[in-house]
């Protein structure tokens, strides 16, 4: 009976090459799907946990988490967005109240095939129901200052990166 002798060095090199290729592919897929922001500087202001959850349901054009959401965590964040800065395509784990303190923020909806942004100037505010894909950009020449109040359930993420929906040229 003849024994087959495998040379372990070429097999180890081949296995390592396959592993590196798989890891590189996984990293490429992961980074190609996420659309992180740029030119946005968050500054946390305050955060707190409610003694008991509060059930919230907002009547909006969007679903706003359908039958409601159990909010347990609140946080307030100041964002400064430089000219050409963007939040990137994302969602939230709960509703977010947004107030524009200065500059003009342009909000894009991931469901809008026409990619028509809505501009929000100083003193304007809006409710982001959280459970839809959107992006916001500073298309002006001055910094935009935004204050956001996140209303999240236990374990809810303030930001969930999502894939570019392909409705806008950016």
mmCIF file of C-alpha atoms in Angstrom:
data_model
loop_
_atom_site.group_PDB
_atom_site.id
_atom_site.type_symbol
_atom_site.label_atom_id
_atom_site.label_comp_id
_atom_site.label_asym_id
_atom_site.label_seq_id
_atom_site.Cartn_x
_atom_site.Cartn_y
_atom_site.Cartn_z
ATOM 1 C CA UNK A 1 0.000 0.000 0.000
ATOM 2 C CA UNK A 2 1.389 3.339 -1.045
ATOM 3 C CA UNK A 3 1.083 6.332 1.289
ATOM 4 C CA UNK A 4 0.348 9.747 -0.141
ATOM 5 C CA UNK A 5 2.598 12.341 1.420
ATOM 6 C CA UNK A 6 1.301 15.902 1.385
ATOM 7 C CA UNK A 7 3.870 18.602 1.651
ATOM 8 C CA UNK A 8 2.464 20.767 4.443
ATOM 9 C CA UNK A 9 4.195 24.035 3.455
ATOM 10 C CA UNK A 10 2.408 24.524 0.064
ATOM 11 C CA UNK A 11 -0.889 23.453 1.651
ATOM 12 C CA UNK A 12 -0.446 25.987 4.477
ATOM 13 C CA UNK A 13 0.395 28.772 1.987
ATOM 14 C CA UNK A 14 -2.631 27.868 -0.145
ATOM 15 C CA UNK A 15 -4.904 27.804 2.941
ATOM 16 C CA UNK A 16 -3.581 31.167 4.103
ATOM 17 C CA UNK A 17 -4.162 32.686 0.644
ATOM 18 C CA UNK A 18 -7.766 31.398 0.614
ATOM 19 C CA UNK A 19 -8.356 32.793 4.118
ATOM 20 C CA UNK A 20 -6.947 36.224 3.198
ATOM 21 C CA UNK A 21 -9.086 36.308 0.037
ATOM 22 C CA UNK A 22 -12.234 35.447 2.004
ATOM 23 C CA UNK A 23 -11.516 38.056 4.685
ATOM 24 C CA UNK A 24 -10.766 40.737 2.085
ATOM 25 C CA UNK A 25 -14.004 39.887 0.260
ATOM 26 C CA UNK A 26 -16.017 40.091 3.462
ATOM 27 C CA UNK A 27 -14.467 43.466 4.333
ATOM 28 C CA UNK A 28 -15.152 44.804 0.821
ATOM 29 C CA UNK A 29 -18.805 43.740 0.975
ATOM 30 C CA UNK A 30 -19.197 45.211 4.444
ATOM 31 C CA UNK A 31 -17.662 48.579 3.530
ATOM 32 C CA UNK A 32 -19.411 48.784 0.173
ATOM 33 C CA UNK A 33 -22.796 48.430 1.856
ATOM 34 C CA UNK A 34 -22.344 51.037 4.576
ATOM 35 C CA UNK A 35 -22.505 54.721 3.739
ATOM 36 C CA UNK A 36 -20.825 56.544 6.609
ATOM 37 C CA UNK A 37 -20.988 60.285 6.940
ATOM 38 C CA UNK A 38 -18.185 62.785 6.622
ATOM 39 C CA UNK A 39 -17.695 66.323 7.845
ATOM 40 C CA UNK A 40 -20.081 65.811 10.775
ATOM 41 C CA UNK A 41 -18.885 66.408 14.343
ATOM 42 C CA UNK A 42 -21.219 65.143 17.103
ATOM 43 C CA UNK A 43 -21.043 66.567 20.628
ATOM 44 C CA UNK A 44 -23.169 64.719 23.199
ATOM 45 C CA UNK A 45 -25.049 67.132 25.450
ATOM 46 C CA UNK A 46 -26.942 64.856 27.845
ATOM 47 C CA UNK A 47 -28.412 61.383 28.129
ATOM 48 C CA UNK A 48 -30.863 59.801 30.528
ATOM 49 C CA UNK A 49 -32.880 56.684 31.203
ATOM 50 C CA UNK A 50 -36.581 56.833 32.077
ATOM 51 C CA UNK A 51 -37.686 55.112 35.282
ATOM 52 C CA UNK A 52 -40.375 53.321 33.280
ATOM 53 C CA UNK A 53 -40.744 52.925 29.506
ATOM 54 C CA UNK A 54 -43.146 55.269 27.746
ATOM 55 C CA UNK A 55 -45.041 53.999 24.730
ATOM 56 C CA UNK A 56 -44.841 56.517 21.875
ATOM 57 C CA UNK A 57 -46.755 56.520 18.633
ATOM 58 C CA UNK A 58 -46.553 59.392 16.189
ATOM 59 C CA UNK A 59 -48.972 59.949 13.360
ATOM 60 C CA UNK A 60 -46.690 60.822 10.446
ATOM 61 C CA UNK A 61 -46.498 60.299 6.701
ATOM 62 C CA UNK A 62 -44.118 57.455 7.429
ATOM 63 C CA UNK A 63 -44.838 54.484 9.623
ATOM 64 C CA UNK A 64 -43.041 55.819 12.731
ATOM 65 C CA UNK A 65 -42.591 52.282 14.059
ATOM 66 C CA UNK A 66 -46.114 51.170 13.196
ATOM 67 C CA UNK A 67 -47.920 50.494 16.444
ATOM 68 C CA UNK A 68 -45.509 52.529 18.512
ATOM 69 C CA UNK A 69 -42.294 52.043 20.386
ATOM 70 C CA UNK A 70 -41.349 51.651 24.064
ATOM 71 C CA UNK A 71 -38.939 54.503 24.767
ATOM 72 C CA UNK A 72 -36.544 54.073 27.688
ATOM 73 C CA UNK A 73 -33.517 56.175 26.711
ATOM 74 C CA UNK A 74 -33.247 59.826 25.754
ATOM 75 C CA UNK A 75 -30.150 61.569 24.498
ATOM 76 C CA UNK A 76 -29.407 65.016 23.116
ATOM 77 C CA UNK A 77 -26.595 65.641 20.666
ATOM 78 C CA UNK A 78 -25.297 68.753 18.929
ATOM 79 C CA UNK A 79 -24.018 68.137 15.395
ATOM 80 C CA UNK A 80 -21.864 70.569 13.425
ATOM 81 C CA UNK A 81 -21.846 69.833 9.697
ATOM 82 C CA UNK A 82 -19.206 71.571 7.595
ATOM 83 C CA UNK A 83 -19.943 72.656 4.001
ATOM 84 C CA UNK A 84 -20.199 69.530 1.803
ATOM 85 C CA UNK A 85 -20.564 67.448 4.968
ATOM 86 C CA UNK A 86 -23.083 64.600 5.011
ATOM 87 C CA UNK A 87 -24.586 62.193 7.505
ATOM 88 C CA UNK A 88 -24.596 59.275 5.034
ATOM 89 C CA UNK A 89 -27.542 56.948 4.433
ATOM 90 C CA UNK A 90 -28.843 55.691 7.748
ATOM 91 C CA UNK A 91 -31.808 54.936 10.015
ATOM 92 C CA UNK A 92 -32.358 55.186 13.775
ATOM 93 C CA UNK A 93 -33.524 52.781 16.460
ATOM 94 C CA UNK A 94 -36.293 55.204 17.439
ATOM 95 C CA UNK A 95 -37.775 58.625 16.649
ATOM 96 C CA UNK A 96 -35.563 61.728 16.615
ATOM 97 C CA UNK A 97 -36.587 65.381 17.034
ATOM 98 C CA UNK A 98 -34.294 67.660 15.031
ATOM 99 C CA UNK A 99 -33.865 71.449 15.402
ATOM 100 C CA UNK A 100 -31.711 73.519 13.034
ATOM 101 C CA UNK A 101 -29.868 76.254 14.955
ATOM 102 C CA UNK A 102 -27.904 77.717 12.024
ATOM 103 C CA UNK A 103 -27.191 77.051 8.373
ATOM 104 C CA UNK A 104 -29.381 75.017 6.032
ATOM 105 C CA UNK A 105 -29.648 71.222 6.196
ATOM 106 C CA UNK A 106 -30.991 69.345 3.166
ATOM 107 C CA UNK A 107 -32.759 66.066 3.967
ATOM 108 C CA UNK A 108 -33.093 63.285 1.375
ATOM 109 C CA UNK A 109 -35.520 60.365 1.652
ATOM 110 C CA UNK A 110 -34.309 56.946 0.517
ATOM 111 C CA UNK A 111 -37.767 56.207 -0.913
ATOM 112 C CA UNK A 112 -37.802 59.255 -3.232
ATOM 113 C CA UNK A 113 -36.762 58.182 -6.752
ATOM 114 C CA UNK A 114 -36.688 61.871 -7.788
ATOM 115 C CA UNK A 115 -34.088 62.634 -5.066
ATOM 116 C CA UNK A 116 -35.760 65.911 -4.122
ATOM 117 C CA UNK A 117 -34.207 67.195 -0.950
ATOM 118 C CA UNK A 118 -36.135 69.208 1.629
ATOM 119 C CA UNK A 119 -34.283 72.218 3.021
ATOM 120 C CA UNK A 120 -34.479 73.128 6.706
ATOM 121 C CA UNK A 121 -33.120 76.537 7.735
ATOM 122 C CA UNK A 122 -32.422 78.170 11.089
ATOM 123 C CA UNK A 123 -35.292 77.835 13.550
ATOM 124 C CA UNK A 124 -36.965 74.982 11.685
ATOM 125 C CA UNK A 125 -37.575 71.579 13.207
ATOM 126 C CA UNK A 126 -38.795 68.156 12.119
ATOM 127 C CA UNK A 127 -39.546 64.713 13.484
ATOM 128 C CA UNK A 128 -37.546 61.904 11.996
ATOM 129 C CA UNK A 129 -39.603 58.770 12.718
ATOM 130 C CA UNK A 130 -36.344 56.815 12.611
ATOM 131 C CA UNK A 131 -37.375 53.661 10.801
ATOM 132 C CA UNK A 132 -36.749 54.838 7.252
ATOM 133 C CA UNK A 133 -33.611 55.371 5.199
ATOM 134 C CA UNK A 134 -32.454 58.963 4.791
ATOM 135 C CA UNK A 135 -29.419 61.192 4.375
ATOM 136 C CA UNK A 136 -28.854 64.824 5.338
ATOM 137 C CA UNK A 137 -26.271 67.129 3.793
ATOM 138 C CA UNK A 138 -24.859 70.616 4.144
ATOM 139 C CA UNK A 139 -24.991 71.934 0.602
ATOM 140 C CA UNK A 140 -24.331 75.521 1.706
ATOM 141 C CA UNK A 141 -21.202 77.557 2.362
ATOM 142 C CA UNK A 142 -21.457 77.876 6.173
ATOM 143 C CA UNK A 143 -21.504 75.318 8.964
ATOM 144 C CA UNK A 144 -24.876 73.812 9.878
ATOM 145 C CA UNK A 145 -25.589 73.382 13.592
ATOM 146 C CA UNK A 146 -28.221 70.781 14.420
ATOM 147 C CA UNK A 147 -29.606 69.662 17.792
ATOM 148 C CA UNK A 148 -31.145 66.192 17.931
ATOM 149 C CA UNK A 149 -33.112 64.477 20.685
ATOM 150 C CA UNK A 150 -33.095 60.694 20.289
ATOM 151 C CA UNK A 151 -35.945 58.660 21.801
ATOM 152 C CA UNK A 152 -34.758 55.059 21.871
ATOM 153 C CA UNK A 153 -35.972 51.742 23.202
ATOM 154 C CA UNK A 154 -33.720 49.645 25.432
ATOM 155 C CA UNK A 155 -30.767 48.627 23.260
ATOM 156 C CA UNK A 156 -31.889 50.898 20.382
ATOM 157 C CA UNK A 157 -29.116 52.333 18.236
ATOM 158 C CA UNK A 158 -28.999 56.090 17.636
ATOM 159 C CA UNK A 159 -27.605 55.402 14.149
ATOM 160 C CA UNK A 160 -27.864 52.382 11.882
ATOM 161 C CA UNK A 161 -25.723 52.589 8.739
ATOM 162 C CA UNK A 162 -27.578 51.321 5.680
ATOM 163 C CA UNK A 163 -26.778 50.644 2.072
ATOM 164 C CA UNK A 164 -27.118 53.480 -0.440
ATOM 165 C CA UNK A 165 -30.654 53.094 -1.853
ATOM 166 C CA UNK A 166 -29.461 54.364 -5.244
ATOM 167 C CA UNK A 167 -32.072 57.122 -5.626
ATOM 168 C CA UNK A 168 -29.576 59.996 -5.621
ATOM 169 C CA UNK A 169 -26.408 60.562 -7.653
ATOM 170 C CA UNK A 170 -24.312 60.887 -4.477
#
